[in-house]
Amino acid sequence: MDRWERIQTLFHEASEKPFAEREAYIDAHCGDDEGLRQELLALLSNAQAETFSPHIAESASAYLEQLDEAMTGTQVGAYRLLEVIGTGGMGTVFAAERADGAFERRVAVKVVKKGMDSEAIVQRFERERQILARLSHPNVAGLLDGGLMADGRPYFVTELVQGEPIVAYCDRHRLTVPERLRLFQTVCRVVHYAHQNLVVHRDLKPSNILVDESGAVKLLDFGIAKTLDAGQDESLTQTSSALFTPAYAAPEQLLGEHISTGTDVYALGVVLYELLTGQRPFETVKTNAQLRAEIISGDPQRPSTALTRSLANRAQLTQEMAQARQLDTRGLRQLLRGDLDGICLTALRRERALRYGSAEALAADLERHLTQQPVSARPPTWGYRAQTFVRRHRGKLAMGMAVVVSIFAMATYYTMALAQQRDVALAEQAKAEQVVQFVIGLFERSDPSNARGEEVTAREILDAGHQQIETELQSQPEVRAKLKQVLGGVYFSLGSVPRASELLQASLNEQLALQSSELEIAETRLSLGFAREFDGQYAAARELYEASYDARARLLPPGAPQVTEALAAIAFLNQTEGRFDDAKVLFEQALLLARNRAGVADDEAVAKHLNQLAEINRLLDLPYEAEPLLIDSLAMQERIYGGTHPESADTKRMLAGVYRDTERYDVAERLYKEVIDERTRMLGEDHREVLNTWNSYSQLLGLKGDHDGMLAANFRLIQSLERLSEARGELDVSLPAIYHNRAYTLKQLGRQAEAIEYFSKSMEMQDAIGLAADHPNRAYPMASIGQSYRLLGDKQQAVEWGLRAITLRRQHYAEDHRLIAEVKSDLGTVYRELGEYAVAEGYLLDAYAHTRARKGEDFHQTKVGRNNLRLLYEAWGRLDEAAKYSVVPE
């Protein structure tokens, strides 16, 4: 008999003993096993609490609820309580509204129940308020306010969530199983976010996971949540039977053992089980005491077999469950069998160490199932992997069945093919050796004995190599084409884009003529695509990226770094063109493919794709979604590289940017300084990456109000880049942006004439580095010059520059793009000041509508747009229209 069976047996036997005899019975059967004794006592205590004086408990509860309902209509802080919308073990939740008229918004107000305001409960309640203040996530009902009531009871205010429990929502909308899994993945990710912020919920259940009519998930009720901070008062977070919900509780909760993130993973497993089957894993028991014993000592049925439990009305219920998932009973069982059985049971393992390591890992396994990849919850047997491969490629494999009849002919073919591949491999090896020898020869030129005391720069080595390729490798076209590809990539990394484009295009032409390997051509296409994108030739870049991706995806395994690299290049082009949602989808796909290949192992490509996904989240104004991705990436990189490394330094810089975006300036400044120190030690003070970090840091200084520090840092950047440009013999491609940043700070300081001077220098630098005449980056200084002229009072110049900027942006972006809306706002303002009200109205209405639709009414730029319209209609004398924009719409 194993330990769990013994606990179950002793628990049932002790339950049948008179109360006075139980302790003696436990002592006799547990002996020196104090752990076993404590587990049994905890179970018996919980069971007793459920059966003690039920009528007295019901009467007391009803009395307390009457006291709470009597508070309806009263005022708490700045809020008037409207109605009771929820009640729990220690608190009551009211719908409420602002009573002071400051603004109109319905909220939820949670107060400690009358009669429950003991010191311990009040401390626990305040702990919940602190936890909500720590969490800022779009899928967590956010904390808005808090304080003390007149009688000393604490309260706090959160956003009011109009939704229904996730299971009820899915059933009412008849969501399919894949649709339910997608919704549940969002739940997993928000729970993972809480865990990353050292918060364990401990009471996850459908009623605490609401879904509104738009399909947005909101996680509620952190009343018994636990934080994992060192030194926390455990008395505030110990779990009792009165606080958590037994049906969703993990075995360690029922036993009073240590709580961890694995506790929430178990509860997620119960919710997933219910979403799939319409029932919980342990529904055959009839009392809470039996339920606890079953959870602790029993194993749940597989979801696919749970549908056949022997209840009188089970057949009818099973049919209804299947129909709610748009399947018949047989189809539902078949869909659950296998992957989903394994995923649910892995989340529900009694032993925490055998569950998913995180809520994110559970979501990732569901993603693998949805994309027909092997899931980690099932043994990686050859048969299972073959089965998933067949599912993914069913159509292609069906067409290939004809191959079976010609198996012997195919054996002969493959024998010949292997010989041919051997010859190709030998040829490639010889070419690689020639390339290596060529590169060695280039670097020998910089040896002091050959250079005769002159310092040879990297650019001079490259130029010499370029000349040598053209003069000495006429008889080796394959080697010449490869070397042009390599040197083109190096020129690009040094910022010499025209020379890079020239070499890469020549390499591609020669490889196509020579019919080089498809993978080699794909590599050149990708590199040339980078150069084309930099020049603003987006259509050409997309064609190159897609051709590279198609070849790599066809010839290499899914998730190979070369495949995800090309996919991420397409995503980045979408990002550059302002198609942020499309970019995010592709970055997520690249990350998923890389993770499926890497499994649980740390992987450089996975870390890189985490960073890319984080960056697009920043651009989508989702910094709190970007933050956990960067933290995961940084932890992975530090394990991979074992210390300071350029890649981990770049991740720190991006993380500092997130902290800057969210106004956590002190943390951002510390990280920027750390990255500057690391990169300076690794690369030297004038290296491009060091200067990029200084540029980001200078922007932070401006946001902090340290404009002198910002200008000093910017001036240092300009000097360094000018030295770097002089050493290379051509201007650095970063100079236009650096001049622009300096000008922007001067504009913020009211020094408009100086700002225009530096905006103009930025445009001169764009010309000098060869930026395409219609490149969208040229619109940034144009728009800014228009703003400065308006502030100087030169309205006609402001209009002229604004129209130039919007005309250029319309060549590259959709009419509702954020960058076009910004210029429309500028133009609308200056036309208002010119008295051309009808023209101003068109621009300002468009700008306001775009920002409101994308960001909502509370976004800063939306408020600016609303105020601009108010000012316009007041100046126009249309006061009724002005009044409409004086308040926030319902």
Coordinates of N, CA, C and O in Angstrom, one line a residue, residues 65-117:
E65 N -25.3 39.1 5.7 CA -25.7 39.6 4.4 C -26.7 40.7 4.5 O -26.7 41.6 3.7
Q66 N -27.7 40.6 5.4 CA -28.6 41.6 5.6 C -28.0 42.9 6.0 O -28.3 44.0 5.6
L67 N -26.9 42.8 6.9 CA -26.2 44.0 7.3 C -25.5 44.7 6.1 O -25.5 45.9 5.9
D68 N -24.9 43.8 5.2 CA -24.3 44.4 4.0 C -25.3 45.0 3.1 O -25.0 46.1 2.5
E69 N -26.4 44.4 2.8 CA -27.4 44.9 1.9 C -27.9 46.3 2.4 O -28.3 47.1 1.6
A70 N -27.9 46.4 3.7 CA -28.4 47.7 4.3 C -27.5 48.9 3.9 O -27.9 50.0 4.0
M71 N -26.3 48.6 3.5 CA -25.3 49.6 3.1 C -25.6 50.2 1.7 O -25.1 51.2 1.4
T72 N -26.5 49.6 0.9 CA -26.8 50.0 -0.4 C -27.3 51.5 -0.3 O -28.2 51.8 0.5
G73 N -26.8 52.3 -1.2 CA -27.2 53.7 -1.2 C -26.3 54.6 -0.4 O -26.3 55.9 -0.5
T74 N -25.5 54.0 0.5 CA -24.6 54.8 1.3 C -23.3 55.2 0.5 O -23.1 54.6 -0.5
Q75 N -22.5 56.1 1.1 CA -21.3 56.5 0.4 C -20.1 56.0 1.1 O -20.0 56.0 2.3
V76 N -19.1 55.5 0.3 CA -17.8 55.0 0.8 C -16.8 55.8 0.1 O -16.6 55.6 -1.2
G77 N -16.0 56.6 0.8 CA -15.1 57.4 0.1 C -15.8 58.3 -0.9 O -16.7 59.0 -0.6
A78 N -15.3 58.3 -2.1 CA -15.9 59.1 -3.2 C -17.0 58.4 -4.0 O -17.4 58.8 -5.0
Y79 N -17.4 57.2 -3.5 CA -18.3 56.3 -4.3 C -19.6 56.0 -3.5 O -19.6 55.8 -2.3
R80 N -20.7 56.0 -4.3 CA -22.0 55.6 -3.8 C -22.3 54.1 -4.1 O -22.2 53.7 -5.3
L81 N -22.6 53.3 -3.1 CA -22.9 51.9 -3.3 C -24.3 51.7 -3.9 O -25.2 52.3 -3.4
L82 N -24.3 51.0 -5.0 CA -25.6 50.8 -5.7 C -26.3 49.5 -5.4 O -27.5 49.5 -5.1
E83 N -25.5 48.4 -5.5 CA -26.1 47.1 -5.2 C -25.1 46.1 -4.9 O -23.9 46.2 -5.3
V84 N -25.4 45.0 -4.2 CA -24.5 43.9 -3.9 C -24.4 43.1 -5.2 O -25.4 42.6 -5.8
I85 N -23.2 42.8 -5.7 CA -23.0 42.0 -6.9 C -22.2 40.7 -6.6 O -22.0 39.9 -7.4
G86 N -21.7 40.6 -5.3 CA -20.9 39.4 -5.0 C -20.6 39.4 -3.5 O -20.5 40.4 -2.9
T87 N -20.5 38.2 -3.0 CA -20.1 38.0 -1.6 C -19.2 36.8 -1.4 O -19.4 35.8 -2.1
G88 N -18.2 36.9 -0.6 CA -17.3 35.9 -0.3 C -17.1 35.6 1.1 O -17.9 36.0 2.0
G89 N -16.0 34.9 1.5 CA -15.8 34.5 2.9 C -15.6 35.7 3.8 O -16.0 35.7 4.9
M90 N -14.9 36.7 3.3 CA -14.6 37.8 4.2 C -15.0 39.2 3.6 O -15.0 40.2 4.4
G91 N -15.5 39.3 2.4 CA -15.8 40.6 1.8 C -17.1 40.5 1.0 O -17.5 39.5 0.6
T92 N -17.7 41.7 0.8 CA -18.8 41.9 0.0 C -18.5 42.9 -1.1 O -17.8 43.9 -0.8
V93 N -18.9 42.6 -2.3 CA -18.6 43.5 -3.5 C -19.9 44.2 -3.9 O -20.9 43.6 -4.1
F94 N -19.8 45.5 -4.1 CA -20.9 46.4 -4.5 C -20.6 47.0 -5.9 O -19.4 47.3 -6.1
A95 N -21.6 47.1 -6.7 CA -21.5 48.0 -7.8 C -21.6 49.4 -7.3 O -22.4 49.7 -6.4
A96 N -20.8 50.4 -7.8 CA -20.8 51.7 -7.2 C -20.6 52.7 -8.3 O -20.2 52.4 -9.5
E97 N -20.8 54.0 -8.0 CA -20.5 55.1 -8.9 C -19.9 56.2 -8.2 O -20.1 56.3 -7.0
R98 N -19.3 57.1 -8.9 CA -18.7 58.3 -8.2 C -19.8 59.2 -7.7 O -20.8 59.5 -8.3
A99 N -19.6 59.6 -6.4 CA -20.6 60.4 -5.8 C -20.3 61.9 -5.9 O -21.2 62.7 -5.6
D100 N -19.0 62.2 -6.2 CA -18.6 63.6 -6.2 C -18.7 64.3 -7.5 O -18.4 65.5 -7.7
G101 N -19.2 63.5 -8.6 CA -19.4 64.1 -9.9 C -18.1 64.4 -10.6 O -18.1 65.0 -11.7
A102 N -16.9 63.9 -10.1 CA -15.6 64.2 -10.8 C -15.6 63.6 -12.2 O -15.1 64.2 -13.1
F103 N -16.2 62.4 -12.3 CA -16.4 61.8 -13.6 C -17.4 60.7 -13.5 O -17.7 60.2 -12.4
E104 N -17.9 60.2 -14.6 CA -18.9 59.2 -14.5 C -18.3 57.9 -14.9 O -17.8 57.7 -16.0
R105 N -18.3 57.0 -13.9 CA -17.8 55.6 -14.2 C -18.3 54.7 -13.1 O -18.3 55.0 -11.9
R106 N -18.8 53.5 -13.5 CA -19.3 52.5 -12.6 C -18.1 51.7 -12.2 O -17.2 51.3 -13.1
V107 N -18.0 51.3 -11.0 CA -16.8 50.6 -10.4 C -17.3 49.5 -9.5 O -18.5 49.4 -9.2
A108 N -16.4 48.7 -9.1 CA -16.7 47.7 -8.0 C -16.0 48.1 -6.7 O -14.8 48.4 -6.8
V109 N -16.7 48.1 -5.6 CA -16.2 48.4 -4.3 C -16.3 47.2 -3.4 O -17.3 46.6 -3.2
K110 N -15.1 46.7 -2.9 CA -15.1 45.6 -2.0 C -14.8 46.0 -0.6 O -13.9 46.8 -0.3
V111 N -15.7 45.6 0.3 CA -15.5 46.0 1.7 C -15.5 44.7 2.6 O -16.0 43.7 2.2
V112 N -14.8 44.8 3.8 CA -14.8 43.7 4.7 C -16.2 43.6 5.3 O -16.9 44.6 5.6
K113 N -16.7 42.3 5.4 CA -18.1 42.1 5.9 C -18.2 42.6 7.3 O -17.2 42.4 8.1
K114 N -19.3 43.1 7.7 CA -19.6 43.3 9.1 C -19.5 42.0 9.9 O -20.0 41.0 9.4
G115 N -18.9 42.1 11.0 CA -18.8 40.9 11.9 C -17.6 40.1 11.5 O -17.2 39.1 12.2
M116 N -16.9 40.4 10.4 CA -15.7 39.7 9.9 C -14.5 40.5 10.1 O -13.4 40.1 9.6
D117 N -14.6 41.7 10.6 CA -13.5 42.6 10.7 C -12.5 42.4 11.8 O -12.2 43.3 12.6

